[in-house]
Amino acid sequence: MLLVEDLHKSFEDFTAVDGANLQVRQGELVAVIGPNGAGKTTLFNLITGHLKADRGRIRFLDREINRMAAHEICRQGIARSFQIANIFHRLSVFRNVQVSVLSQKKLSRSLFRPAQTLVVEETRRILESVGLLGKQLDIAGSLSHGDKRILEIAIALGNEPQLLILDEPTAGMSPEETASTMELVKRLARDQGLTILFCEHDMDVVFDVATHIMVMQHGRTLIQGTPEEVRRNATVQDAYLGGA
Amino acid sequence: MTRSLILSRSSFGWSAALLLVLLLVPAWAGRFTIYILAFVFVMALLAMSLNLLVGHGGIYQFHHAAFYGVGAYTAGLIAAKTAWPVWVGFCAGPLMAAAAGWVIGLFCVRLNKLYFGMLQISLGSLIWIIALRWYSLTAGDDGIHGIRMPELLSGSVTIYYFLLAVVTVCLLSLYLVYKSPFGVTLRAIRDNPQRCEAVGINVRRHQLLAIIIATFFAGVAGVLFVVLEGSIFPDMLFWVLSLEILIMCLLGGWFTFFGPVVGAAIMVTLRTFVGSVTEYWTMVLGIVLILLIFFLPEGIMGINFRNWSRRRSRRAAARAAEDTDAAG
Amino acid sequence: MESYVTVSGLISQFLVGLSRAMILFIVSSGLSFILGVLRVPNVAHGSLYMIGAFVAHTLAMAAGGGAAGFWLALVLAPTAVALISLAAERLLFCHLYEREHLMLLLFTFALALILGDLTKITWGADYRSLVAPPFLQGSVMVLGTPFPRYNLFLLAVGPVVALGLWLFSNKTKVGKIARAAAVDREMVGAIGINVGRVFAFAFVLGCFLAGLGGALVSPTVSITLGMDHTIIIEAFLIVTIGGLGNMWGALAGSLIFGVSQSMGILLWPQFAIVFPYLAVVIILTLKPTGLLKSVW
Amino acid sequence: MKKERFFSVGQLLMWAGCLLAVVMPAAAEARDIKVGIVDTYSGPAAVFGNDALNGFKLAVNEINKQGVLGGKIVFTTRDEQFKVDIGLNVAKELVLKENVDVLVGTINSGASMAISEAVAKKEKIPFIVWTAKSENITGKAGHRYVFSTAENTAMAGKSAAVAFAKKPFKKFWIAGDDYEYGHAIADAIWRNLKKIKPEVEAIGRTWWKPGEPDLIPYLTAIQAAKPDCIIFATGGVSMANVLKAIKTTGMENKIPAWIHTATDHSVLKPLGMNAPEGVMGTIQYHYYYPETPANKKFVADFQAAYGNPPGFPAFNAYTTAQLIAGAYRKAGKIDKEKFIDAMEGLKVDTPVGKVEMRACDHQAVYPMFLGTTKISQEFGGAIAADIITLQGDEVMPTCEEIAEARKQK
């Protein structure tokens, strides 16, 4: 479904991604792991078009998406969440999700229809599926950190994605919140047939949830395989899991 | 859609009451009141159109007056220099303003925040220079005065009602825009453009559309100014006026819908009434602004919401915010 | 056009543009410094420039109007402006740093309104004129055309100020902290530095430069109310094309502005006024964040 | 379904604003004559606004000693900040709310013309322009309700032309501020000079941005072309800058230069002993010339009251007050139409002698003085010397010319 080949990206004085390879197949739950600064977030930003790669190929559903703008890539069926809670702080929870549903339905430039009568059902359904329906009228900026992260996922779901990219979905969460978030991720994958690509620091979470794991270091792909394969790999043992 | 769906019942009530009062004003008010209210209408529409960008779109349109001027000059020049009916000018003014907004917007939407604002000031100033320097067409810095309006629009009361009608229609249209999916998306862009791209929104195209809409209404305000005063002059396109209308938005409450109207009313009232008492009214304005910044950071209409949230439950506050997306 | 374009005319016009650029640089570097460190678009900067010129005139007159008065004014007028800005910063401004840009813009606008009226109350509406010391009066011949000595003096002062600013921000501790705060204020706060004091210092320094610009320009122009209006818009455009918060950008922007203005006058006098704006449009169209690296 | 939010405080304020506008007292005391003054009291032009106001005050104080039609002249001022839209606002306020009998002002030509059209003509209220110099005000845009007590660009231009015709100059260079005033004055000179003396030749023209600080390069270029005389069509701040540049380039006493109002003391005073000599200027008033008792008294009174000698705006305003008083006395009652009839052709005493309000175009007829700057130790700076007086009818456009211009419009 998603194929990343030999991707490179450098900023002024350092190389963030230096030959990353990644393959994601339909229905998989792929985790990207690696130490801080390994280039995980940059990789995600390259895939979703928020950054432009210097070199390499990104194919999604047999289409080159390297050259596309972020909003075009989204239209191809890739939605994402961000590392820091990237929501619309001044809007209500309902509106946050509605914005992305409207965008998906190509209604966001509609001028003469009241927004409050549009895509209400779809929005509610998404809020319900992530458990935020009860807070739909709260101002997003006033939510707890955990709820903000969930809201982010809900926004991403508004795009009816085929591939959902989550950048450290549990960063900054309490253990309980982490558990319930990952439960949500698993359930989304199961119930909605979503393919999910995420990165995560908590190894327990990763090995519990992921069907495949890609290990990055210094911007390069060390290995990609099932959790078992990764666990057995000596290089990874040394480089990364050794200390864990 | 029924009206009650678009306007909530209470704000509909308030607006209707205000409109009724304004409709009745000529019956008992002095001529100057009628005139200055009409002037407030023009400024209010201008500030409202700017606020669509600044308050709702997070777009730093620093030189909005340029489009007000384009609208006014188009209408004024057609009325003064051609034999065409003035109505042609009335239609052409906003369209020219929107066209100018589109062209300048094309350049500017590639830039962010202050850079956007500065490029916009420069491009707007180029229009100002045309108005200032094209002597044979625009009469340079003297401007053109005494532009004749049709008989229909000669009495000051008629002008008042004409302006009131046009501004009401425009504000209603802006309100529809504000409540539309586009309005919601625009506020989302203001809050977080990066996130908007990630949900498939073409941010620049939305911003450009917002600029076109806003400059169109700025052009309408320009036309109304010509109807009211019969004058066009280059100061209308000078950046100082742009700054003033920006202040009106911030003063009234830039995250609210009606804030700029209040801001415009206060600025004009302050200027007229404090200005008649002391020549240092700008200092008074400065002090008022500083007090406002310290005690009412969300503008005058912004205060409402804060009080509200203290009085009512959080849910009610959020419901109110849902209506305006005004929360802080 | 009918103006006589000659080589010597071009050169002298170019030099005039350069010396004008020096004033613009001094004013806009202060603005840029405040923008960079505090992230505040300081609209009151023009008013401080105007006050600098008025104070310089008053001081020079009080000291007898001679050469000594001029030098005294050149030192003390910016200092006085710095004191005014220090008061404004400590009393009002320091409570607002966490607000949004537009609110800060609004605040400095309010400050500009108040300072403008205070200037009128203090000095009245009369035109004033400051006389340069005798050895800076008159002209010298530069490549066959007379060139005013005072402009030569400005050409010397500009680089001195630039050098001083560079030494300050690269060689002193406060300067380094200010630079770091421009990039990442949380981090500077986290390592235990009093950010508030750094901000106050940066604000006062920026305003000092505004006052210096005002004092330096006063022998070449009439000191009047409304001086603030023309300079502020130019200064903002300069820091934008140079790259927000970048001191060398302010220098580059000033040079482009000053020279494009003066050359434009020679080449197309009727529309000389468009050249600086056109320069901004071209630069920002090609480089959307200004010529040099912005700290924003 | 929802929400009562966005009004209340904001709306109350709006209402309060409306109420305030309405409740303000609007009645006028019939005995007193109310004069509304719209002028610039902030920004660079404030110096002229203040001077004019002082001149007006002085005159009104004298007039009120004996009163007009049993009442007094009272006045109220509004600052238009050199902005046309504010000018319109405050002029309408003065007329519609304060019910002034006469409107006077301003230094801004644009604002004057806007008020002339949108207020004076429309509300049928007399409006006397006292500082703005655009010839269009009483020229092609003139009408029954607008008067001017300022000398205008046509007069300035014609007086310069008349003066130049008497001198041996042939090759002229025209330079000036690139805005309406500059172009208008240059056109007026050239139009008239060509008519009087067809052999004159303009060898070049230079225009700069109004308020351009550094004029030295222009002057250097002009100097190189060796004209017989340079015409500077400039005003306001630029005037001082030109004089500074003339001094710096060493042009003084080499090439004669002329600037309208260069000999005004608000321009020369700040330059002090550093003002250039030998610059010609035309102006309708000097506080040191003519040395008539009337002028000496006016200057002494003014000096005593305001601490500095009067400039030309003060003189214009003083004349305006005399005209207003004279017209009401002549009309015999406070009536706008009668006032206008009385104004037409009215002659009043001023510090420089009789001044007439010409009936055909409502333009005050002044003699113009052509002087040349000269440093005077006594005055501590430059003053106008070798003053030549050009009679009013000599420098004014004729009534036929005015009628022609108005017809074209």
mmCIF file with all atom_site columns, C-alpha atoms in Angstrom, chain D residues 55-127:
data_model
loop_
_atom_site.group_PDB
_atom_site.id
_atom_site.type_symbol
_atom_site.label_atom_id
_atom_site.label_alt_id
_atom_site.label_comp_id
_atom_site.label_asym_id
_atom_site.label_entity_id
_atom_site.label_seq_id
_atom_site.pdbx_PDB_ins_code
_atom_site.Cartn_x
_atom_site.Cartn_y
_atom_site.Cartn_z
_atom_site.occupancy
_atom_site.B_iso_or_equiv
_atom_site.pdbx_formal_charge
_atom_site.auth_seq_id
_atom_site.auth_comp_id
_atom_site.auth_asym_id
_atom_site.auth_atom_id
_atom_site.pdbx_PDB_model_num
ATOM 1  C CA . GLY D 1 55  ? -4.792  85.676 13.939 1.00 0.00 ? 55  GLY D CA 1
ATOM 2  C CA . PHE D 1 56  ? -8.486  84.920 14.005 1.00 0.00 ? 56  PHE D CA 1
ATOM 3  C CA . LYS D 1 57  ? -8.652  85.149 17.792 1.00 0.00 ? 57  LYS D CA 1
ATOM 4  C CA . LEU D 1 58  ? -6.925  88.499 17.770 1.00 0.00 ? 58  LEU D CA 1
ATOM 5  C CA . ALA D 1 59  ? -9.349  89.913 15.250 1.00 0.00 ? 59  ALA D CA 1
ATOM 6  C CA . VAL D 1 60  ? -12.382 88.489 17.021 1.00 0.00 ? 60  VAL D CA 1
ATOM 7  C CA . ASN D 1 61  ? -11.284 90.017 20.321 1.00 0.00 ? 61  ASN D CA 1
ATOM 8  C CA . GLU D 1 62  ? -11.050 93.422 18.668 1.00 0.00 ? 62  GLU D CA 1
ATOM 9  C CA . ILE D 1 63  ? -14.357 93.020 16.856 1.00 0.00 ? 63  ILE D CA 1
ATOM 10 C CA . ASN D 1 64  ? -16.225 91.835 19.929 1.00 0.00 ? 64  ASN D CA 1
ATOM 11 C CA . LYS D 1 65  ? -15.297 95.003 21.793 1.00 0.00 ? 65  LYS D CA 1
ATOM 12 C CA . GLN D 1 66  ? -17.957 96.764 19.791 1.00 0.00 ? 66  GLN D CA 1
ATOM 13 C CA . GLY D 1 67  ? -19.914 93.687 18.800 1.00 0.00 ? 67  GLY D CA 1
ATOM 14 C CA . VAL D 1 68  ? -21.638 92.731 15.593 1.00 0.00 ? 68  VAL D CA 1
ATOM 15 C CA . LEU D 1 69  ? -25.375 93.340 15.251 1.00 0.00 ? 69  LEU D CA 1
ATOM 16 C CA . GLY D 1 70  ? -25.617 93.514 19.000 1.00 0.00 ? 70  GLY D CA 1
ATOM 17 C CA . GLY D 1 71  ? -23.977 90.172 19.497 1.00 0.00 ? 71  GLY D CA 1
ATOM 18 C CA . LYS D 1 72  ? -20.534 88.717 19.405 1.00 0.00 ? 72  LYS D CA 1
ATOM 19 C CA . ILE D 1 73  ? -18.569 86.480 17.131 1.00 0.00 ? 73  ILE D CA 1
ATOM 20 C CA . VAL D 1 74  ? -18.008 83.148 18.828 1.00 0.00 ? 74  VAL D CA 1
ATOM 21 C CA . PHE D 1 75  ? -16.080 80.299 17.337 1.00 0.00 ? 75  PHE D CA 1
ATOM 22 C CA . THR D 1 76  ? -15.325 76.659 17.842 1.00 0.00 ? 76  THR D CA 1
ATOM 23 C CA . THR D 1 77  ? -12.450 74.676 16.352 1.00 0.00 ? 77  THR D CA 1
ATOM 24 C CA . ARG D 1 78  ? -12.116 71.158 15.010 1.00 0.00 ? 78  ARG D CA 1
ATOM 25 C CA . ASP D 1 79  ? -8.915  69.335 14.097 1.00 0.00 ? 79  ASP D CA 1
ATOM 26 C CA . GLU D 1 80  ? -9.163  67.651 10.709 1.00 0.00 ? 80  GLU D CA 1
ATOM 27 C CA . GLN D 1 81  ? -5.656  66.162 11.039 1.00 0.00 ? 81  GLN D CA 1
ATOM 28 C CA . PHE D 1 82  ? -4.925  66.968 7.394  1.00 0.00 ? 82  PHE D CA 1
ATOM 29 C CA . LYS D 1 83  ? -7.366  64.251 6.407  1.00 0.00 ? 83  LYS D CA 1
ATOM 30 C CA . VAL D 1 84  ? -10.228 64.765 4.013  1.00 0.00 ? 84  VAL D CA 1
ATOM 31 C CA . ASP D 1 85  ? -12.622 62.282 5.591  1.00 0.00 ? 85  ASP D CA 1
ATOM 32 C CA . ILE D 1 86  ? -12.177 63.726 9.068  1.00 0.00 ? 86  ILE D CA 1
ATOM 33 C CA . GLY D 1 87  ? -12.541 67.187 7.590  1.00 0.00 ? 87  GLY D CA 1
ATOM 34 C CA . LEU D 1 88  ? -15.913 66.192 6.159  1.00 0.00 ? 88  LEU D CA 1
ATOM 35 C CA . ASN D 1 89  ? -16.974 64.624 9.445  1.00 0.00 ? 89  ASN D CA 1
ATOM 36 C CA . VAL D 1 90  ? -16.193 67.652 11.540 1.00 0.00 ? 90  VAL D CA 1
ATOM 37 C CA . ALA D 1 91  ? -17.483 70.176 8.995  1.00 0.00 ? 91  ALA D CA 1
ATOM 38 C CA . LYS D 1 92  ? -20.805 68.361 8.962  1.00 0.00 ? 92  LYS D CA 1
ATOM 39 C CA . GLU D 1 93  ? -20.802 68.239 12.717 1.00 0.00 ? 93  GLU D CA 1
ATOM 40 C CA . LEU D 1 94  ? -20.261 71.983 12.904 1.00 0.00 ? 94  LEU D CA 1
ATOM 41 C CA . VAL D 1 95  ? -22.993 72.670 10.404 1.00 0.00 ? 95  VAL D CA 1
ATOM 42 C CA . LEU D 1 96  ? -25.590 70.050 11.278 1.00 0.00 ? 96  LEU D CA 1
ATOM 43 C CA . LYS D 1 97  ? -25.117 69.872 15.011 1.00 0.00 ? 97  LYS D CA 1
ATOM 44 C CA . GLU D 1 98  ? -23.477 73.081 16.146 1.00 0.00 ? 98  GLU D CA 1
ATOM 45 C CA . ASN D 1 99  ? -25.461 75.091 13.588 1.00 0.00 ? 99  ASN D CA 1
ATOM 46 C CA . VAL D 1 100 ? -22.613 77.430 12.825 1.00 0.00 ? 100 VAL D CA 1
ATOM 47 C CA . ASP D 1 101 ? -23.362 80.431 10.648 1.00 0.00 ? 101 ASP D CA 1
ATOM 48 C CA . VAL D 1 102 ? -20.091 80.433 8.787  1.00 0.00 ? 102 VAL D CA 1
ATOM 49 C CA . LEU D 1 103 ? -17.547 77.712 8.212  1.00 0.00 ? 103 LEU D CA 1
ATOM 50 C CA . VAL D 1 104 ? -13.879 78.568 7.809  1.00 0.00 ? 104 VAL D CA 1
ATOM 51 C CA . GLY D 1 105 ? -10.680 76.583 7.276  1.00 0.00 ? 105 GLY D CA 1
ATOM 52 C CA . THR D 1 106 ? -8.473  74.713 6.190  1.00 0.00 ? 106 THR D CA 1
ATOM 53 C CA . ILE D 1 107 ? -4.919  74.285 4.982  1.00 0.00 ? 107 ILE D CA 1
ATOM 54 C CA . ASN D 1 108 ? -5.673  71.045 3.143  1.00 0.00 ? 108 ASN D CA 1
ATOM 55 C CA . SER D 1 109 ? -6.794  71.756 -0.430 1.00 0.00 ? 109 SER D CA 1
ATOM 56 C CA . GLY D 1 110 ? -8.424  68.346 -0.762 1.00 0.00 ? 110 GLY D CA 1
ATOM 57 C CA . ALA D 1 111 ? -10.420 68.831 2.426  1.00 0.00 ? 111 ALA D CA 1
ATOM 58 C CA . SER D 1 112 ? -11.350 72.382 1.425  1.00 0.00 ? 112 SER D CA 1
ATOM 59 C CA . MET D 1 113 ? -12.723 71.218 -1.891 1.00 0.00 ? 113 MET D CA 1
ATOM 60 C CA . ALA D 1 114 ? -14.558 68.310 -0.325 1.00 0.00 ? 114 ALA D CA 1
ATOM 61 C CA . ILE D 1 115 ? -16.159 70.578 2.270  1.00 0.00 ? 115 ILE D CA 1
ATOM 62 C CA . SER D 1 116 ? -16.933 73.146 -0.385 1.00 0.00 ? 116 SER D CA 1
ATOM 63 C CA . GLU D 1 117 ? -18.885 70.569 -2.377 1.00 0.00 ? 117 GLU D CA 1
ATOM 64 C CA . ALA D 1 118 ? -20.373 68.282 0.244  1.00 0.00 ? 118 ALA D CA 1
ATOM 65 C CA . VAL D 1 119 ? -21.120 70.822 2.957  1.00 0.00 ? 119 VAL D CA 1
ATOM 66 C CA . ALA D 1 120 ? -21.087 74.414 1.712  1.00 0.00 ? 120 ALA D CA 1
ATOM 67 C CA . LYS D 1 121 ? -22.858 73.833 -1.584 1.00 0.00 ? 121 LYS D CA 1
ATOM 68 C CA . LYS D 1 122 ? -25.202 71.161 -0.316 1.00 0.00 ? 122 LYS D CA 1
ATOM 69 C CA . GLU D 1 123 ? -26.152 72.767 2.975  1.00 0.00 ? 123 GLU D CA 1
ATOM 70 C CA . LYS D 1 124 ? -26.028 76.308 1.553  1.00 0.00 ? 124 LYS D CA 1
ATOM 71 C CA . ILE D 1 125 ? -23.645 77.516 4.191  1.00 0.00 ? 125 ILE D CA 1
ATOM 72 C CA . PRO D 1 126 ? -20.885 80.033 3.501  1.00 0.00 ? 126 PRO D CA 1
ATOM 73 C CA . PHE D 1 127 ? -17.428 78.488 3.673  1.00 0.00 ? 127 PHE D CA 1
#
